[in-house]
PDB file of C-alpha atoms in Angstrom:
ATOM      1  CA  MET A 123     112.969  43.183  23.575  1.00 61.00           C
ATOM      2  CA  ARG A 124     112.891  42.567  19.781  1.00 74.00           C
ATOM      3  CA  ASN A 125     112.854  38.753  20.325  1.00 81.00           C
ATOM      4  CA  VAL A 126     109.840  39.087  22.833  1.00 83.00           C
ATOM      5  CA  GLY A 127     107.860  41.000  20.186  1.00 84.00           C
ATOM      6  CA  ALA A 128     108.590  38.312  17.618  1.00 83.00           C
ATOM      7  CA  VAL A 129     107.626  35.546  20.027  1.00 85.00           C
ATOM      8  CA  LEU A 130     104.413  37.301  20.772  1.00 85.00           C
ATOM      9  CA  THR A 131     103.608  37.853  17.123  1.00 88.00           C
ATOM     10  CA  VAL A 132     104.179  34.120  16.402  1.00 86.00           C
ATOM     11  CA  SER A 133     102.104  33.016  19.326  1.00 88.00           C
ATOM     12  CA  ASN A 134      99.222  35.432  18.298  1.00 89.00           C
ATOM     13  CA  LEU A 135      99.370  33.978  14.761  1.00 85.00           C
ATOM     14  CA  PHE A 136      99.356  30.508  16.165  1.00 86.00           C
ATOM     15  CA  ASN A 137      96.446  31.223  18.513  1.00 87.00           C
ATOM     16  CA  GLU A 138      94.449  32.774  15.585  1.00 89.00           C
ATOM     17  CA  GLY A 139      95.177  29.653  13.417  1.00 90.00           C
ATOM     18  CA  VAL A 140      94.027  27.397  16.188  1.00 90.00           C
ATOM     19  CA  MET A 141      90.850  29.369  16.774  1.00 88.00           C
ATOM     20  CA  THR A 142      90.154  29.385  12.992  1.00 92.00           C
ATOM     21  CA  LYS A 143      90.609  25.676  12.821  1.00 93.00           C
ATOM     22  CA  LEU A 144      88.415  25.152  15.860  1.00 92.00           C
ATOM     23  CA  SER A 145      85.683  27.270  14.574  1.00 94.00           C
ATOM     24  CA  PHE A 146      85.876  25.561  11.222  1.00 95.00           C
ATOM     25  CA  ILE A 147      85.567  22.160  12.835  1.00 95.00           C
ATOM     26  CA  LEU A 148      82.673  23.493  14.891  1.00 95.00           C
ATOM     27  CA  ILE A 149      80.798  24.719  11.866  1.00 96.00           C
ATOM     28  CA  ALA A 150      81.526  21.476   9.995  1.00 96.00           C
ATOM     29  CA  TRP A 151      80.259  19.476  12.984  1.00 96.00           C
ATOM     30  CA  LYS A 152      77.009  21.541  13.180  1.00 96.00           C
ATOM     31  CA  LEU A 153      76.451  21.152   9.491  1.00 95.00           C
ATOM     32  CA  LEU A 154      77.088  17.353   9.706  1.00 94.00           C
ATOM     33  CA  LYS A 155      74.744  17.113  12.705  1.00 94.00           C
ATOM     34  CA  ALA A 156      72.015  19.079  10.918  1.00 92.00           C
ATOM     35  CA  PHE A 157      72.492  16.976   7.819  1.00 89.00           C
ATOM     36  CA  SER A 158      72.339  13.650   9.778  1.00 90.00           C
ATOM     37  CA  GLU A 159      69.143  14.839  11.503  1.00 89.00           C
ATOM     38  CA  ALA A 160      67.580  15.890   8.196  1.00 87.00           C
ATOM     39  CA  LEU A 161      68.494  12.665   6.462  1.00 84.00           C
ATOM     40  CA  PRO A 162      65.558  10.527   7.805  1.00 83.00           C
ATOM     41  CA  LEU A 163      63.217  13.276   6.622  1.00 80.00           C
ATOM     42  CA  PHE A 164      64.714  12.996   3.120  1.00 76.00           C
ATOM     43  CA  GLN A 165      64.480   9.145   3.244  1.00 78.00           C
ATOM     44  CA  ILE A 166      60.745   9.334   4.277  1.00 75.00           C
ATOM     45  CA  ARG A 167      60.050  11.848   1.503  1.00 74.00           C
ATOM     46  CA  PHE A 168      61.711   9.655  -1.169  1.00 72.00           C
ATOM     47  CA  ASN A 169      60.007   6.502  -0.071  1.00 65.00           C
TER      48      ASN A 169
END
């Protein structure tokens, strides 16, 4: 039973790591999208 607990712990850590990476990628993607949408406004303002 000890091995099962260890495997569950490892899989939990792995899942948390994957979720953290996915949420980080999602946030980065949203920031990038917002920035690319705001870029034309900046260009118009500087022209």
